Coordinates of C-alpha atoms (C1' of nucleotides) in Angstrom, one line a residue:
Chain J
X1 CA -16.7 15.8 -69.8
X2 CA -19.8 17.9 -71.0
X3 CA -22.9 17.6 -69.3
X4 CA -26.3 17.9 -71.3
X5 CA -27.7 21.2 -70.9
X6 CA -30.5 20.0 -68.4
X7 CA -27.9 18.5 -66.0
X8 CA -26.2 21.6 -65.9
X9 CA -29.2 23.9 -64.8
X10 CA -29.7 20.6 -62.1
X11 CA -25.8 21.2 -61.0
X12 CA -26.6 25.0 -60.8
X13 CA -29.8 24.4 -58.6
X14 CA -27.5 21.9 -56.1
X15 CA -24.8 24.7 -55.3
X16 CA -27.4 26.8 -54.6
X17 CA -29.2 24.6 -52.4
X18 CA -25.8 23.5 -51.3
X19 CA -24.9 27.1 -50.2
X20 CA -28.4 28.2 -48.7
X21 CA -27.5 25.3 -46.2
X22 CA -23.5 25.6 -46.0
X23 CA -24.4 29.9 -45.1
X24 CA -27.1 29.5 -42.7
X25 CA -25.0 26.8 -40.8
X26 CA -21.9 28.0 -40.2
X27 CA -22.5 31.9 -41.8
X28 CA -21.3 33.5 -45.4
X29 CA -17.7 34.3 -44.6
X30 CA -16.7 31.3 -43.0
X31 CA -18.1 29.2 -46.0
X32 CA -15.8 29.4 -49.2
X33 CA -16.7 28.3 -52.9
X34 CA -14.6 25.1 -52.5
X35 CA -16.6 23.8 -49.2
X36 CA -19.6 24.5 -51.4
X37 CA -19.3 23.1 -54.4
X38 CA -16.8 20.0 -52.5
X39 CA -20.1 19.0 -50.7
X40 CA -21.5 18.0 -54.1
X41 CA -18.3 16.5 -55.2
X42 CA -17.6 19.4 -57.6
X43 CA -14.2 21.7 -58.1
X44 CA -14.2 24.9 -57.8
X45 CA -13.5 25.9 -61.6
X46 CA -16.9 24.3 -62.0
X47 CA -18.6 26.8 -60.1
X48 CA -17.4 29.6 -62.3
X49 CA -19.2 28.0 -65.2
X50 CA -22.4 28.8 -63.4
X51 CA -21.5 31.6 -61.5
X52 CA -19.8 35.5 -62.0
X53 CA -18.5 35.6 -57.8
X54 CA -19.2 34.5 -54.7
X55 CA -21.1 37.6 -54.2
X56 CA -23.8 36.4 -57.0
X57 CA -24.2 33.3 -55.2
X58 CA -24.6 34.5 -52.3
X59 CA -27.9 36.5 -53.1
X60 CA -29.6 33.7 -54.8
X61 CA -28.8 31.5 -51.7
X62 CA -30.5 34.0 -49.4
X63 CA -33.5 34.3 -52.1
X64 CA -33.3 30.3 -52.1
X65 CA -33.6 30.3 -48.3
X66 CA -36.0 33.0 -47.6
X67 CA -38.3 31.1 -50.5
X68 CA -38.0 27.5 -48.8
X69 CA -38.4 28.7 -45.6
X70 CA -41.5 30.6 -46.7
X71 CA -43.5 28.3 -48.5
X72 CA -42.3 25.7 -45.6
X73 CA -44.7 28.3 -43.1
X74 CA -47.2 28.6 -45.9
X75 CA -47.7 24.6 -45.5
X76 CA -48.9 24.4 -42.4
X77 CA -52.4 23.8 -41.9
X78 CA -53.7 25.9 -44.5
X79 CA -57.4 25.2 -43.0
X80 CA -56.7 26.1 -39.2
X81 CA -58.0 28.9 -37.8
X82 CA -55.7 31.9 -37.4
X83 CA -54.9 32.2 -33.8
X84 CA -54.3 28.3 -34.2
X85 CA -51.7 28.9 -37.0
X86 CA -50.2 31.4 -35.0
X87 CA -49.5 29.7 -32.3
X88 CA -48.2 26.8 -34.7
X89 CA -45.8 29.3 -36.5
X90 CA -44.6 30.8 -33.3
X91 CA -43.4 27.4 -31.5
X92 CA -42.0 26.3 -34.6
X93 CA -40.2 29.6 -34.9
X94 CA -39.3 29.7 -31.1
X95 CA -38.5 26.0 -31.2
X96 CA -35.1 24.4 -30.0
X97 CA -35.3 22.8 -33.3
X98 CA -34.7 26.1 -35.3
X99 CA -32.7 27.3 -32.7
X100 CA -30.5 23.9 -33.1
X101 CA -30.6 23.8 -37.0
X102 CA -30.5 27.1 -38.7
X103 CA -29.4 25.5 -41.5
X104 CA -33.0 24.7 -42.3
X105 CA -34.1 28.0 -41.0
X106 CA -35.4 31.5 -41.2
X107 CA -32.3 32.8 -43.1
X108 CA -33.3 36.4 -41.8
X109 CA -32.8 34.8 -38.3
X110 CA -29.1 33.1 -39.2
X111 CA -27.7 35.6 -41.5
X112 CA -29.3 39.4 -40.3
X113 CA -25.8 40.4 -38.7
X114 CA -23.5 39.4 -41.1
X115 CA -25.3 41.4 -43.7
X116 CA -24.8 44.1 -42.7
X117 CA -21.6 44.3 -44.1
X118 CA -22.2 42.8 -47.2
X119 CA -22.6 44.2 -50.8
X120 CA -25.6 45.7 -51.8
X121 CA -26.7 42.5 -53.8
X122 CA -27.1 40.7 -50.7
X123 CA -28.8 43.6 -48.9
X124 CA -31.3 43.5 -51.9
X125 CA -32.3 40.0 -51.5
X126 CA -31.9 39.6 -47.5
X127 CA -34.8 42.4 -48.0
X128 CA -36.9 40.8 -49.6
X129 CA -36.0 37.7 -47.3
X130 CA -37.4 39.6 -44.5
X131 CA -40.6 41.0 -46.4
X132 CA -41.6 37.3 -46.8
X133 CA -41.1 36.9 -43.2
X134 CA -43.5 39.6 -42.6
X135 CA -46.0 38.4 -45.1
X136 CA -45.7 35.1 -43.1
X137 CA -46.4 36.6 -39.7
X138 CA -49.2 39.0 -42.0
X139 CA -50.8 35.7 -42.5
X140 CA -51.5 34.4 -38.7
X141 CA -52.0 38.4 -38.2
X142 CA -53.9 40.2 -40.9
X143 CA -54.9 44.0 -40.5
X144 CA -55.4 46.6 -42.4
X145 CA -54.5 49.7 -39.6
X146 CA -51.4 51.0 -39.0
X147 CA -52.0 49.2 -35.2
X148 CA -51.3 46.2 -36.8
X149 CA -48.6 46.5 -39.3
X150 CA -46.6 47.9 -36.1
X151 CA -47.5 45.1 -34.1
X152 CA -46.4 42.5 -37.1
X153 CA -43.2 44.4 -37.3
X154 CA -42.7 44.4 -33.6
X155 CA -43.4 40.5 -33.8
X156 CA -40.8 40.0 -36.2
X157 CA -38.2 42.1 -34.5
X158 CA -38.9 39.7 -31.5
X159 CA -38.6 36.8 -32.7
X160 CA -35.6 37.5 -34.7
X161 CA -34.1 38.9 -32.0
X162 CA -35.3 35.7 -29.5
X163 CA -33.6 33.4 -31.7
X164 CA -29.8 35.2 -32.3
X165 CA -29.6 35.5 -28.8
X166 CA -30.5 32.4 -28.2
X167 CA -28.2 30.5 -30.5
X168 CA -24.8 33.1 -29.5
X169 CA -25.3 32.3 -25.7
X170 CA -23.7 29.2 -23.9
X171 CA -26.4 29.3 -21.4
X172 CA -28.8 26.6 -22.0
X173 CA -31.1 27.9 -19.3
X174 CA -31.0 31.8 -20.8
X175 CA -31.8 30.7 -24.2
X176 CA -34.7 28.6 -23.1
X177 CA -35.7 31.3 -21.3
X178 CA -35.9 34.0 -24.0
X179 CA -37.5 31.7 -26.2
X180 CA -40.0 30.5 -24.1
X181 CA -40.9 34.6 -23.0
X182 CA -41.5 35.8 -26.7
X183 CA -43.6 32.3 -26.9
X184 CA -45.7 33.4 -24.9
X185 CA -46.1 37.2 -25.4
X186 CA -49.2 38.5 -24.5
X187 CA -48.8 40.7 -27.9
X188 CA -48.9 37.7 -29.1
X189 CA -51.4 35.9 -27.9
X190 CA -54.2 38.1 -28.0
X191 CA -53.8 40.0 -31.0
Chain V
X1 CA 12.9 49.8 -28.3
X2 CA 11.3 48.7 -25.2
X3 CA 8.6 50.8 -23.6
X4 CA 8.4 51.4 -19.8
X5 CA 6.0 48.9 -18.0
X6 CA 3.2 51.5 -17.7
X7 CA 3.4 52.4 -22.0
X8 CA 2.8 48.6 -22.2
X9 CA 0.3 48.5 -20.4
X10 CA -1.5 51.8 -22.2
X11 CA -0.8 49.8 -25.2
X12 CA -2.6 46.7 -24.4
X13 CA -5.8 48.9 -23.2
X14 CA -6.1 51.2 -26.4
X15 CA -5.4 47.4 -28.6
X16 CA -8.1 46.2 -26.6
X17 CA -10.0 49.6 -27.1
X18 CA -9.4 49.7 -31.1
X19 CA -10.6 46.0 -31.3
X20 CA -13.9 46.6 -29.3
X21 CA -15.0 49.7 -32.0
X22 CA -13.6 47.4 -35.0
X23 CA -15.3 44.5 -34.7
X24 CA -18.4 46.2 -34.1
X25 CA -18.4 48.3 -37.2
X26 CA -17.3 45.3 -39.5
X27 CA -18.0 42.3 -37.7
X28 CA -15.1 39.9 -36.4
X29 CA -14.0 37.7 -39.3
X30 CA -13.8 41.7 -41.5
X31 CA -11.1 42.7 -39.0
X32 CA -7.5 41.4 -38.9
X33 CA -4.9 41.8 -35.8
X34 CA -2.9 43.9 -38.5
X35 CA -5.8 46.4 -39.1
X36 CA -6.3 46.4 -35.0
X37 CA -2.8 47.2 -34.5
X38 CA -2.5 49.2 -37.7
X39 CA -5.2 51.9 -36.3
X40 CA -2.6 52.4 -33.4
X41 CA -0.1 53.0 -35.5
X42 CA 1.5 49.8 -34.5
X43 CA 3.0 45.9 -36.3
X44 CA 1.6 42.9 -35.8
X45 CA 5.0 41.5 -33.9
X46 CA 3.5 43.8 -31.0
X47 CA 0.3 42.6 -31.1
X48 CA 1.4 39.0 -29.9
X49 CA 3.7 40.7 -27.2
X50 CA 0.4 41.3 -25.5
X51 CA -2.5 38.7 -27.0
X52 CA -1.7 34.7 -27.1
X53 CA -4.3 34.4 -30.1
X54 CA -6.8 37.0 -32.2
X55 CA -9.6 34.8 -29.9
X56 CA -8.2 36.0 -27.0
X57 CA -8.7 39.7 -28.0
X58 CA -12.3 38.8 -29.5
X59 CA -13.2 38.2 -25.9
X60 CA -11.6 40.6 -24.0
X61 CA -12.9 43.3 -26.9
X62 CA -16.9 41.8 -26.6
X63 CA -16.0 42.1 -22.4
X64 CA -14.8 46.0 -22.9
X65 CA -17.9 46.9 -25.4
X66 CA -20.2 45.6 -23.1
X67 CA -19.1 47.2 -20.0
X68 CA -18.5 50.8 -21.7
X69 CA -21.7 50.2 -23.6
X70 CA -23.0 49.2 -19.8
X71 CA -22.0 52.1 -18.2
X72 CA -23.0 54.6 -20.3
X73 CA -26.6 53.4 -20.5
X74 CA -26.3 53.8 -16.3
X75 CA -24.8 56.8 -16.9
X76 CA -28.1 58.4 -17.9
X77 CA -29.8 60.5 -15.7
X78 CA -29.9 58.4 -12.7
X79 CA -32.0 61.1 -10.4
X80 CA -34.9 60.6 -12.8
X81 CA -38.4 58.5 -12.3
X82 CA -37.9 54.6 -13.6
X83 CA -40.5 55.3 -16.3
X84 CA -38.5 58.7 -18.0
X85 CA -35.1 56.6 -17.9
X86 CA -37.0 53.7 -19.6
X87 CA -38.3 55.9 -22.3
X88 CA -34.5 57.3 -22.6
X89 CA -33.1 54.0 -22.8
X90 CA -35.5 53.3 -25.5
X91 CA -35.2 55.9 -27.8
X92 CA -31.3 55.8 -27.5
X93 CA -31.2 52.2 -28.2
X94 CA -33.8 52.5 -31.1
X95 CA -32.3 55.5 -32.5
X96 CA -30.9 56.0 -35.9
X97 CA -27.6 57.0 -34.2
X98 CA -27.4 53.8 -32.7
X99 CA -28.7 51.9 -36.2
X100 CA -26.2 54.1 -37.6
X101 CA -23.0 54.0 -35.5
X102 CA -22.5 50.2 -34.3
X103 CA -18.9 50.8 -33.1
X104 CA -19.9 52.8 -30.1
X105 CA -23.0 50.5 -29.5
X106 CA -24.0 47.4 -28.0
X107 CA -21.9 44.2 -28.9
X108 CA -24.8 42.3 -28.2
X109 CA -26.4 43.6 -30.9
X110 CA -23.8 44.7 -33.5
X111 CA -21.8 40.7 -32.9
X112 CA -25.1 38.3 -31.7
X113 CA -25.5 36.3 -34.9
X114 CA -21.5 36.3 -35.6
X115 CA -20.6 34.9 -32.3
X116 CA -23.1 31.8 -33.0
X117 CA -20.4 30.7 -34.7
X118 CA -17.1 31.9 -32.6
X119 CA -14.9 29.8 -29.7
X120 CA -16.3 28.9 -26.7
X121 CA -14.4 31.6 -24.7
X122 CA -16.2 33.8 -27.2
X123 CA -19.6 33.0 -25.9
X124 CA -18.7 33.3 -22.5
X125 CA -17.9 37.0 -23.1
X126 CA -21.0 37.4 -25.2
X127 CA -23.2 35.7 -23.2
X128 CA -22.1 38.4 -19.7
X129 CA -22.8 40.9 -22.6
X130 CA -26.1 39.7 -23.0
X131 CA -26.0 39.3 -18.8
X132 CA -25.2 43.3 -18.5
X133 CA -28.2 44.2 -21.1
X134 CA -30.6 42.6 -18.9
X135 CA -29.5 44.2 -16.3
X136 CA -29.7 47.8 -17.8
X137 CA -33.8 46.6 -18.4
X138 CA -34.3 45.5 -15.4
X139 CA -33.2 49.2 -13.9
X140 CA -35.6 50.8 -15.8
X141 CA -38.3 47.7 -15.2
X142 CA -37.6 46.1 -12.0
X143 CA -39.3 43.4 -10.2
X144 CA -38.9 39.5 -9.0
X145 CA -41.6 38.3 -10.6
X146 CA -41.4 35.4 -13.4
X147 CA -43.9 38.0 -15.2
X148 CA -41.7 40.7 -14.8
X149 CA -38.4 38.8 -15.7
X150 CA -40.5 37.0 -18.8
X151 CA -40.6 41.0 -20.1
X152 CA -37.3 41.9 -19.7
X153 CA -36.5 39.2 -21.5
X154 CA -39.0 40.0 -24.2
X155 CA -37.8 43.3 -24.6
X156 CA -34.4 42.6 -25.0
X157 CA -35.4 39.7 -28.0
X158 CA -37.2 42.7 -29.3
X159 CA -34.7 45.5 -29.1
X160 CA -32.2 43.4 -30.1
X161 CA -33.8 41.9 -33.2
X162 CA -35.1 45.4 -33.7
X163 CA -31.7 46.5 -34.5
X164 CA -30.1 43.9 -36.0
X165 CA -32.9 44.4 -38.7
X166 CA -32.8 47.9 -39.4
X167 CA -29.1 47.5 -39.9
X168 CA -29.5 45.1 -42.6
X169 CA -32.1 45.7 -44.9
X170 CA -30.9 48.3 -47.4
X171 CA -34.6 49.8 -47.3
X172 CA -34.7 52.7 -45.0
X173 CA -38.4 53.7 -44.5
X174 CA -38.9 49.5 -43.7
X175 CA -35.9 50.3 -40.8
X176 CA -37.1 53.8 -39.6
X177 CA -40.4 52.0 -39.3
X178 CA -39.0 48.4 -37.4
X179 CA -37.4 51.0 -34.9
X180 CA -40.0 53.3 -34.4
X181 CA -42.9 50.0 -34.0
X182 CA -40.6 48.4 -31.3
X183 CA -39.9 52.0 -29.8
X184 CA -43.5 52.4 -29.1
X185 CA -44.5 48.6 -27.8
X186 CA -47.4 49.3 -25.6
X187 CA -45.8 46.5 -23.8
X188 CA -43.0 48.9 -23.4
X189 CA -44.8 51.8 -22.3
X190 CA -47.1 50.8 -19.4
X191 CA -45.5 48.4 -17.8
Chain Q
dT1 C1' -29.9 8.7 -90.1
dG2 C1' -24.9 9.4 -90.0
dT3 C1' -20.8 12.3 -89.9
dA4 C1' -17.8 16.3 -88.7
dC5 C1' -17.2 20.0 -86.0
dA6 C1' -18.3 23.5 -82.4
dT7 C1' -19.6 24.0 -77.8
dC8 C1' -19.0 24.0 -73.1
dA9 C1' -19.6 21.4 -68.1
dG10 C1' -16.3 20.0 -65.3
dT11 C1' -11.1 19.0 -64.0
dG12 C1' -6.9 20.1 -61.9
dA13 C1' -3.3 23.1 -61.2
dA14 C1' -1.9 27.6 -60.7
dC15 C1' -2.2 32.8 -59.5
dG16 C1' -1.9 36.7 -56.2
dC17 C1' -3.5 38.0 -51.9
dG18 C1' -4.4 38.6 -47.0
dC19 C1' -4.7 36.1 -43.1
dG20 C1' -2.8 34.5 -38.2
dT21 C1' 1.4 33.6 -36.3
dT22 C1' 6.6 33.3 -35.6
dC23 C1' 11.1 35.0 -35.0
dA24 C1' 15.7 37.3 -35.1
dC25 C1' 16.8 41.7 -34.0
dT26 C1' 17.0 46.6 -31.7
dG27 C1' 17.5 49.5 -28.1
dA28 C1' 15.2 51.7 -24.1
dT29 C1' 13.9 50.2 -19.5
dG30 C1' 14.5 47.7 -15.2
dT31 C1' 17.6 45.6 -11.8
dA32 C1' 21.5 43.9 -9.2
dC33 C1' 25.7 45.2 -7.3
Chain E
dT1 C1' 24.6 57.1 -7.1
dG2 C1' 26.8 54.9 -11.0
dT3 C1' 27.8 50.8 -13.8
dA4 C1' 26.9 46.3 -16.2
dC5 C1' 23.8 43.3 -17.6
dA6 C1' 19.2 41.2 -18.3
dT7 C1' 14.7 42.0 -19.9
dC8 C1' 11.3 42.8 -23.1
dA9 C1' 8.1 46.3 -26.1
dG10 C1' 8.1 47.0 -30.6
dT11 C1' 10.0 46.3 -35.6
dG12 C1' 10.1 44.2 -40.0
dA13 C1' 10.3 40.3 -42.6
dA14 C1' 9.1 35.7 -43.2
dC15 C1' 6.1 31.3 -42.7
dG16 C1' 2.4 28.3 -44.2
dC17 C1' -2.3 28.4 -45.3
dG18 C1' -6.8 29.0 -47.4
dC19 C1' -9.2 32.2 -50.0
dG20 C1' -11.5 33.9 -54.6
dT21 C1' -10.5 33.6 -59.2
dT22 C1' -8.4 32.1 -63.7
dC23 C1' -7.1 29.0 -67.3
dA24 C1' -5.4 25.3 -70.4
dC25 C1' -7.3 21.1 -71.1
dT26 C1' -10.7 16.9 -71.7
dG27 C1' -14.3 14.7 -73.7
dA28 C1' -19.4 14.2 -73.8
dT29 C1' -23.2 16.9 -75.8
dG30 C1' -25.3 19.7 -79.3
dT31 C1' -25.7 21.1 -84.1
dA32 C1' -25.2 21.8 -89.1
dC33 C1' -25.0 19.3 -93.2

DNA sequence: TGTACATCAGTGAACGCGCGTTCACTGATGTAC
DNA sequence: TGTACATCAGTGAACGCGCGTTCACTGATGTAC
């Protein structure tokens, strides 16, 4: 049962997409191969055609992620003003939408802790996940000075930070709460 | 073999004890009940003399973290002005001992994004963690006002997220400098 | 353009392993007399 | 206080299960002539 060699790259680019949305949902250890490639209908000695481990998918899904989810910022309103964008980016970002649906979100928001045990593969590329993040907050907060990179870094921090503890807590009214206070940080507002 | 009531008792604590610095140095789903009970030189059989399910200890072990992590944050030099025990709280929680050693630090930080995905009792525990981290920032930035509770709740997003950051990007200058940003929030220092 | 063969994408079953949990058993502790 | 028996903390081996990975096989695709 061959495939052409163009269906094959196509079958390649689905578990990853598969994965980037299977991780952020429900995290990397509690996804295996199998509920990967069975959401496209595929079995798992399929996967090893394409793939060396889990391990190697796992960094591309976090580079596939972090790239989605960047260029999916990058879209909005190119031709607002800053301080407008901002404000877009941070009550999409502080939404209970992302909150709700990290599969479609910021994959430094849904996977930060359980990198931190992971190889150094995935290290590498949730890295350079959260590098794009910052070049997306960069971009509705531009600066040269040292003033400003630490403010971008604290913005990141806090709105990483808004959205875990918002998605572990049973408390509807908490998690509002936190997200709704980083919304409307006055670091933020006026920058 | 049986042990006196009080030896069963010991044993249930330092099983509780072991889990709470486990799971916080390699997450929840990187720890079995047989390396819990292993580190106490114990089987698994005992472990279920004690625990109805590994859930059950995953809550009980968040609830111990928490209040140990809880108490010694109020431990701190109590006699001293609100604004030196702020900075102190600060710079222990941003430190690169704390980045560095997970297992004697804050659940909520070193188990937020794993508990997302965990059993409702789970949350519960996590979500008094969380409960007990406000209230060490509000002893070192009190006040009734929606303001005042908006910041505390902005600060703990940000220390949080701070954190959970540094501890997983494999670039150390990008952590040293996420810690130290966060660490010197002018919304932190006057406020 | 047609034919013969090599390649390899995907199947389906198997592997060794570690997991959470169970259970028959042991023997010291607790208790009733 | 001493004895006889019940309790139960801990052992050690087993269980069913799902995991990541491997592999012999199939048959459509790619390629050399």
């Amino acid at each position: 049962m061959r495939r052409s060699r163009a269906d094959a790259l196509e079958t390649r680019r689905r578990i990853v997409e598969a994965a980037a949305r299977l991780f952020r949902a429900k995290g990397i250890a509690r996804v295996s191969v199998g509920d990967v490639v069975g959401a496209l209908g595929l079995t798992v000695g399929a996967f090893y055609r394409h793939f060396e481990s889990k391990d190697e998918l796992v960094a591309e899904a976090i580079e596939a992620a972090s790239i989605e989810s960047f260029e999916r910022q990058n879209r909005t309103a190119p031709e607002a003003s800053v301080d407008a964008r901002r404000a877009t980016l941070l009550g999409n970002y502080l939404s209970k939408g992302h909150r709700d649906h990290p599969e479609q979100g910021c994959p430094v928001a849904a996977l930060g802790h359980e990198v931190a045990h992971e190889c150094a593969s995935t290290k590498r590329a949730f890295t350079r996940a959260l590098e794009r993040l910052l070049e997306v907050v960069e971009s509705v907060d531009p600066g040269d000075s040292k003033r400003a990179r630490r403010r971008r870094l604290r913005t990141a921090a806090s709105i990483v930070g808004a959205l875990v503890l918002a998605r572990a807590t049973n408390d509807e009214r908490l998690a509002e709460e936190i997200l709704t206070s980083v919304r409307e940080s006055p670091d933020l507002r006026s920058v």
